[in-house]
């Protein structure tokens, strides 16, 4: 049975790498995929991984009907044995419904990749719709880690290394503290305490950054 699968995780946990591996393994066996993306850091019409691999992709525009795009491609004699949609958190809920239609009406597997929550730990609308519709939600196996060593489950937006909680939901960027606006993956405790690696280093006297057993002794 064809499926809509949502591969989800924090930033920097290997989603795009897995998307490229799925593409590689299928195309190596003669299958032809259709790859969608939106606002990849590498630029328009690109699907890129931090491991250095990149491939061309169809850049999804506002209000674009991705179901109609696939049907149009097929009706012109093109092939689409599977569909990959990276940065799926940036797609509109209607576009996720259209991807589900690709599975149900065209019988094509759709593999969607994206972060579930934004820097405020609120669901992206596209990710919410994927959680609602996907046949399976797969959490990536490679754990991104918080600075404290715990599994990172949340995405923080940083300015100069400090976590911020105000701003637009969508700001394309990287987990790179050399940028003015950047991102950092954190465990829930440090996300809720707004303790990034930089603020932990700067605030050694803050109770927020003491180890749990030290806190319990105070
Ligand atoms: N220099 C490196 N050596 C080995 N692995 C790396 C290196 N740089 C990045 N990675 C791996 O790539 C992952 C990020 O992959 P990517 O597909 O770009 O993530 P995502 O799409 O989830 O943001 C990191 O979690 C790490 O496992
Ligand atoms: C948390 C968060 C992230 N973004 C942006 C930043 C990146 O451009 C992408 C995530 O890409 P990745 O391949 O998963 O690293 O999303 C955003 O716009 N808003 C946010 O709150």
mmCIF file of C-alpha atoms and ligand atoms in Angstrom, residues 9-12 15-16 39-41 48 50 86-87 89-90 114-115 117-120 124 155-157 168-175 183, ligand 2:
data_model
loop_
_atom_site.group_PDB
_atom_site.id
_atom_site.type_symbol
_atom_site.label_atom_id
_atom_site.label_comp_id
_atom_site.label_asym_id
_atom_site.label_seq_id
_atom_site.Cartn_x
_atom_site.Cartn_y
_atom_site.Cartn_z
ATOM 1 C CA UNK A 9 12.913 15.567 14.167
ATOM 2 C CA UNK A 10 14.729 18.655 15.306
ATOM 3 C CA UNK A 11 16.903 20.719 13.040
ATOM 4 C CA UNK A 12 20.234 19.071 12.212
ATOM 5 C CA UNK A 15 16.315 14.573 7.722
ATOM 6 C CA UNK A 16 17.633 15.934 4.428
ATOM 7 C CA UNK A 39 13.206 27.529 1.311
ATOM 8 C CA UNK A 40 16.200 25.207 1.590
ATOM 9 C CA UNK A 41 19.290 27.017 2.921
ATOM 10 C CA UNK A 48 20.714 19.991 0.577
ATOM 11 C CA UNK A 50 24.926 19.393 5.879
ATOM 12 C CA UNK A 86 11.707 18.285 2.205
ATOM 13 C CA UNK A 87 11.254 21.268 4.542
ATOM 14 C CA UNK A 89 6.993 22.299 7.729
ATOM 15 C CA UNK A 90 6.943 25.257 5.307
ATOM 16 C CA UNK A 114 10.460 18.392 8.354
ATOM 17 C CA UNK A 115 10.746 19.831 11.813
ATOM 18 C CA UNK A 117 7.803 22.621 16.030
ATOM 19 C CA UNK A 118 9.135 26.134 15.677
ATOM 20 C CA UNK A 119 11.431 28.129 17.976
ATOM 21 C CA UNK A 120 8.544 28.679 20.373
ATOM 22 C CA UNK A 124 4.153 24.548 12.129
ATOM 23 C CA UNK A 155 14.606 24.072 18.324
ATOM 24 C CA UNK A 156 15.732 27.409 19.751
ATOM 25 C CA UNK A 157 16.268 30.580 17.738
ATOM 26 C CA UNK A 168 8.282 35.588 12.664
ATOM 27 C CA UNK A 169 7.643 31.857 12.570
ATOM 28 C CA UNK A 170 9.690 31.449 9.390
ATOM 29 C CA UNK A 171 13.299 32.680 9.288
ATOM 30 C CA UNK A 172 15.525 30.470 7.135
ATOM 31 C CA UNK A 173 18.810 29.787 8.921
ATOM 32 C CA UNK A 174 21.258 27.269 10.309
ATOM 33 C CA UNK A 175 22.533 25.837 13.566
ATOM 34 C CA UNK A 183 19.361 28.139 15.749
HETATM 35 C C1 LIG B 2 12.986 26.339 14.470
HETATM 36 C C2 LIG B 2 12.710 27.106 13.225
HETATM 37 C C3 LIG B 2 13.414 26.837 12.056
HETATM 38 N N1 LIG B 2 13.165 27.556 10.944
HETATM 39 C C4 LIG B 2 13.922 27.261 9.722
HETATM 40 C C5 LIG B 2 15.404 27.235 9.839
HETATM 41 C C6 LIG B 2 15.827 26.325 8.708
HETATM 42 O O1 LIG B 2 15.902 27.099 7.524
HETATM 43 C C7 LIG B 2 14.643 25.346 8.597
HETATM 44 C C8 LIG B 2 14.943 23.989 9.202
HETATM 45 O O2 LIG B 2 15.860 23.333 8.377
HETATM 46 P P1 LIG B 2 16.630 21.989 8.832
HETATM 47 O O3 LIG B 2 17.054 21.404 7.509
HETATM 48 O O4 LIG B 2 15.642 21.117 9.560
HETATM 49 O O5 LIG B 2 17.769 22.387 9.688
HETATM 50 O O6 LIG B 2 13.575 25.949 9.307
HETATM 51 C C9 LIG B 2 12.193 28.533 10.930
HETATM 52 O O7 LIG B 2 11.943 29.172 9.900
HETATM 53 N N2 LIG B 2 11.497 28.810 12.063
HETATM 54 C C10 LIG B 2 11.727 28.141 13.219
HETATM 55 O O8 LIG B 2 11.076 28.446 14.242
#
